[in-house]
PDB file of C-alpha atoms in Angstrom:
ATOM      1  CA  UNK A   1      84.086 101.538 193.073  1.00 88.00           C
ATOM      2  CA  UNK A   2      83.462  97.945 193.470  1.00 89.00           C
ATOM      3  CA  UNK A   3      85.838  96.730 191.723  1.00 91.00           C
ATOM      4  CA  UNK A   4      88.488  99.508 193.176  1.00 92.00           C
ATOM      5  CA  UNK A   5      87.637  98.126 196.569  1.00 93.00           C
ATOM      6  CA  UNK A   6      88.674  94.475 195.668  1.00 92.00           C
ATOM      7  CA  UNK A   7      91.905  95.364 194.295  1.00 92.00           C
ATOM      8  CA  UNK A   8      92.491  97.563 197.664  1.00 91.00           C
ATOM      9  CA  UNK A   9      91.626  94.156 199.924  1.00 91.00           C
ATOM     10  CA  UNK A  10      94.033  92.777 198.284  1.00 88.00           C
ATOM     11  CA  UNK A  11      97.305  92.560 200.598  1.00 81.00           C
ATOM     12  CA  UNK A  12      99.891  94.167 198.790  1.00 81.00           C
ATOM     13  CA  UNK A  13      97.975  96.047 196.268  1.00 87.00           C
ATOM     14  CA  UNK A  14      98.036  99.826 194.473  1.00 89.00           C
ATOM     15  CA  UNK A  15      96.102 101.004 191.640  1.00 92.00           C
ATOM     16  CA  UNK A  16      98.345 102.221 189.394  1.00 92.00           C
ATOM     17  CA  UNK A  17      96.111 103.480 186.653  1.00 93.00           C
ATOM     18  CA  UNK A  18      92.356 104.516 186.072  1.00 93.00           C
ATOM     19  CA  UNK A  19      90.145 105.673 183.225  1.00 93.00           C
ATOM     20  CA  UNK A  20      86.238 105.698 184.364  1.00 88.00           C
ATOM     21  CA  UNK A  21      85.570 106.897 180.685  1.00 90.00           C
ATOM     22  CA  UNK A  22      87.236 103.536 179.123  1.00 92.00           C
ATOM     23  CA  UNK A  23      86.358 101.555 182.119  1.00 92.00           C
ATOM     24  CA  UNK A  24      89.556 100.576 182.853  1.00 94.00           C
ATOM     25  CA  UNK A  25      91.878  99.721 185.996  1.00 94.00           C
ATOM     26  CA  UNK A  26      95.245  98.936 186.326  1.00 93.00           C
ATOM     27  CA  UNK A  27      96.823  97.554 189.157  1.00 92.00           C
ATOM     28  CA  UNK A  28     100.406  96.160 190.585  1.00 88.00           C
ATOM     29  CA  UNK A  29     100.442  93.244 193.627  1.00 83.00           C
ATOM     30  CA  UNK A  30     103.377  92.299 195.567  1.00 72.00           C
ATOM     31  CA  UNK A  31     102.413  88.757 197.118  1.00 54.00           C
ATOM     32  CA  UNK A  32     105.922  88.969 199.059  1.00 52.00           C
ATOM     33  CA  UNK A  33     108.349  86.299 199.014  1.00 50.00           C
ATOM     34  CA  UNK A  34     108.417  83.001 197.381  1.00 50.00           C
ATOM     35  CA  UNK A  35     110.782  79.674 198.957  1.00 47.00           C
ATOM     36  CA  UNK A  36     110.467  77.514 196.458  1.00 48.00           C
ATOM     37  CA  UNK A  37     112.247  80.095 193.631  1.00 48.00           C
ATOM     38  CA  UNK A  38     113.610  82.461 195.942  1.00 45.00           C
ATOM     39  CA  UNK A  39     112.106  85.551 194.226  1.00 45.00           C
ATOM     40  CA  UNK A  40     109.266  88.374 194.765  1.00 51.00           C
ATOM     41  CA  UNK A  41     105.799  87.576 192.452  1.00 56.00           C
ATOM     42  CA  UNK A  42     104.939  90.640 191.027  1.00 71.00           C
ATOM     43  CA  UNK A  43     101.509  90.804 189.296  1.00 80.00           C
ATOM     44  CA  UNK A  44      99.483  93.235 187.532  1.00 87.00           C
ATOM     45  CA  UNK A  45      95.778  92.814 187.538  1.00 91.00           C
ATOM     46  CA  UNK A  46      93.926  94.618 184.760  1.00 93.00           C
ATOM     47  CA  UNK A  47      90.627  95.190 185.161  1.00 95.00           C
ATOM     48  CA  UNK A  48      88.059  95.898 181.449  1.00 95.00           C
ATOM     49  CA  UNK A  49      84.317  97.038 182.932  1.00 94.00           C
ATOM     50  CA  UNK A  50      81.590  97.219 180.016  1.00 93.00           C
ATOM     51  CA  UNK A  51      78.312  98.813 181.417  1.00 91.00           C
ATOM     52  CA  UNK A  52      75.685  97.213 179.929  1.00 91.00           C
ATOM     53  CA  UNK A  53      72.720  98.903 180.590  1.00 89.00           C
ATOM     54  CA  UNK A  54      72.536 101.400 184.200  1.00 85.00           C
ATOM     55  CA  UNK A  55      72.151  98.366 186.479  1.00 80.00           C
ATOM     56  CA  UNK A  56      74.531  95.915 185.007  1.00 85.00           C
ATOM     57  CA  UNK A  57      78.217  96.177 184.060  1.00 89.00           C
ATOM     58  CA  UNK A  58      80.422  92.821 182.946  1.00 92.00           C
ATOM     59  CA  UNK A  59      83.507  92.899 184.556  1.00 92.00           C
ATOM     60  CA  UNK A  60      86.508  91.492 183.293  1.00 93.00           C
ATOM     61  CA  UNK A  61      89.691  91.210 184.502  1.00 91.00           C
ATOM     62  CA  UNK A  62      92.903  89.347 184.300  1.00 90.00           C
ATOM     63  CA  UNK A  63      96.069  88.675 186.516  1.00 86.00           C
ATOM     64  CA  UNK A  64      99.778  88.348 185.062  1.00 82.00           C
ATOM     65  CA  UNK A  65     103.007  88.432 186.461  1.00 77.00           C
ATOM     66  CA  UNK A  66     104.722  91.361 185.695  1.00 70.00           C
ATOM     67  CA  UNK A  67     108.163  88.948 184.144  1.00 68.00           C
ATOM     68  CA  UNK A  68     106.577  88.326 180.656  1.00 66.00           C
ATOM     69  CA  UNK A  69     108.956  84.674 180.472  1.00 67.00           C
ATOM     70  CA  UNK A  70     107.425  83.489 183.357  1.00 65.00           C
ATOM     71  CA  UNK A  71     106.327  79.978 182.142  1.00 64.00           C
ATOM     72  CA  UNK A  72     105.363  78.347 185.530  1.00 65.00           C
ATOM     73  CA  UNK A  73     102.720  79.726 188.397  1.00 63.00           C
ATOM     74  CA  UNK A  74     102.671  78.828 191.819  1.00 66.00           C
ATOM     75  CA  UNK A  75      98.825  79.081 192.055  1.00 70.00           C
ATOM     76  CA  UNK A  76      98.951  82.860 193.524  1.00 76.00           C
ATOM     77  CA  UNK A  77      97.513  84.318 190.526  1.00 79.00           C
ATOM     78  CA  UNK A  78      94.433  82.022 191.035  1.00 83.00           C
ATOM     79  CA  UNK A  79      94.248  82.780 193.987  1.00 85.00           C
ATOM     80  CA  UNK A  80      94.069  86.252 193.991  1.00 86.00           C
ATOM     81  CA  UNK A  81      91.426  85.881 191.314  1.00 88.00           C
ATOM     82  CA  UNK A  82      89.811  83.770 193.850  1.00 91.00           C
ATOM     83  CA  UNK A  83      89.788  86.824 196.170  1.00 91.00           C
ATOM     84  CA  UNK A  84      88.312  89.079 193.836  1.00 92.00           C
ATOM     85  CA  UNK A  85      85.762  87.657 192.781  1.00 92.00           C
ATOM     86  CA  UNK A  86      84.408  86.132 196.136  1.00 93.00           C
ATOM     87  CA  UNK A  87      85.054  90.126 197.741  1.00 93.00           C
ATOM     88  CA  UNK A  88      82.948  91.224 193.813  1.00 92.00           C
ATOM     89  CA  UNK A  89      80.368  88.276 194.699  1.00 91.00           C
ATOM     90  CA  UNK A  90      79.914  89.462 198.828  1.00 92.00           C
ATOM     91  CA  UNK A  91      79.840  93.397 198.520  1.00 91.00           C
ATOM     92  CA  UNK A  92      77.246  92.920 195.312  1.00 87.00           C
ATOM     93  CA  UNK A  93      74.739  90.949 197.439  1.00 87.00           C
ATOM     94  CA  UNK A  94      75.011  92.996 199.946  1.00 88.00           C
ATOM     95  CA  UNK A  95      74.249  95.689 197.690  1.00 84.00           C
ATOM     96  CA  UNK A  96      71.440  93.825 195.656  1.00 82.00           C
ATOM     97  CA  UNK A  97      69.508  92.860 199.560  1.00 84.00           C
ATOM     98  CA  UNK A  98      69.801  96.844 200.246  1.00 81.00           C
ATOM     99  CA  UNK A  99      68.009  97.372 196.922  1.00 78.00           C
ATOM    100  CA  UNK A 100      65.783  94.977 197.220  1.00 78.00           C
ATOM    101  CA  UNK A 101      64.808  95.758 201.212  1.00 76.00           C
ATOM    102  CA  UNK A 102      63.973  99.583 200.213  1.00 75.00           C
ATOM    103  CA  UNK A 103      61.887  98.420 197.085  1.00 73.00           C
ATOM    104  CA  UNK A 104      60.229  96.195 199.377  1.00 71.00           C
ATOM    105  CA  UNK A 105      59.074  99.054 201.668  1.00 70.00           C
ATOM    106  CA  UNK A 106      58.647 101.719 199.133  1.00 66.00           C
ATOM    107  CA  UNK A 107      56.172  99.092 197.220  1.00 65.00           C
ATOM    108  CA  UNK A 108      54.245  98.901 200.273  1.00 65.00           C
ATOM    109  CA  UNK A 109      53.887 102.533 201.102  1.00 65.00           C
ATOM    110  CA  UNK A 110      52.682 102.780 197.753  1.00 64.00           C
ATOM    111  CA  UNK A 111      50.356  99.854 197.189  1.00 62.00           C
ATOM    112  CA  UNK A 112      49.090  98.100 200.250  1.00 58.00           C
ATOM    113  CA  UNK A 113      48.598 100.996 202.920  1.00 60.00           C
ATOM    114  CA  UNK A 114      46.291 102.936 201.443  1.00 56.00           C
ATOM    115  CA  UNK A 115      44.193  99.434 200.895  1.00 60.00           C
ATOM    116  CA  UNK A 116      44.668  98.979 204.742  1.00 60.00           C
ATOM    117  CA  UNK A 117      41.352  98.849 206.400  1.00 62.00           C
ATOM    118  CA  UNK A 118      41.507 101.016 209.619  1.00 61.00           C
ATOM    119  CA  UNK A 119      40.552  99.061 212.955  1.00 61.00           C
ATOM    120  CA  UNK A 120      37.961 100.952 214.892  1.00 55.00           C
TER     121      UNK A 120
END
């Protein structure tokens, strides 16, 4: 879902494919017009997600314009990647401080309040 929700941040982008039993997404992004060449970028982001174990999954993923000649970039690709990965890196600590906030008080219900001394 994470990594569903950056793609959909992304302005211009639809998932085009998905296979939660392979771990893969597929996506298409339109970054709109370029000057310099005159043309419409059209990339495809492809997203391969390996769970490692149930709290930890490597993500990889990898940007392309959709014309297979293309030789040059104008930087949008890295950009985008950019994107991702700062939206991946933001939503996963807030995640991780939710975690960690509710462990927090669930360790102390457990282990420190029934050590409490009561104040008479």
């Amino acid at each position: 879902n994470l990594c569903r929700n950056a793609i959909l941040s992304l302005e211009r982008a639809k998932i085009k494919a998905e296979d939660f039993q392979k771990g893969t997404i597929n996506a298409v992004n339109g970054s709109g017009w370029k000057i310099f060449w005159g043309t419409i970028f059209w990339g495809t982001i492809d997203f391969n997600l390996l769970k490692i174990n149930e709290n930890l999954t490597e993500i990889e993923f990898s940007i392309c314009p959709v014309i297979k000649t293309a030789i040059i970039s104008d930087g949008r690709s890295w950009e985008i990647a950019e994107d991702i990965c700062d939206y991946i890196k933001d939503k996963d600590a807030e995640i991780n401080k939710r975690v960690l906030a509710d462990s927090v008080g669930i360790m102390e219900d457990i282990y420190v309040k029934p050590f409490r001394k009561e104040k008479v």
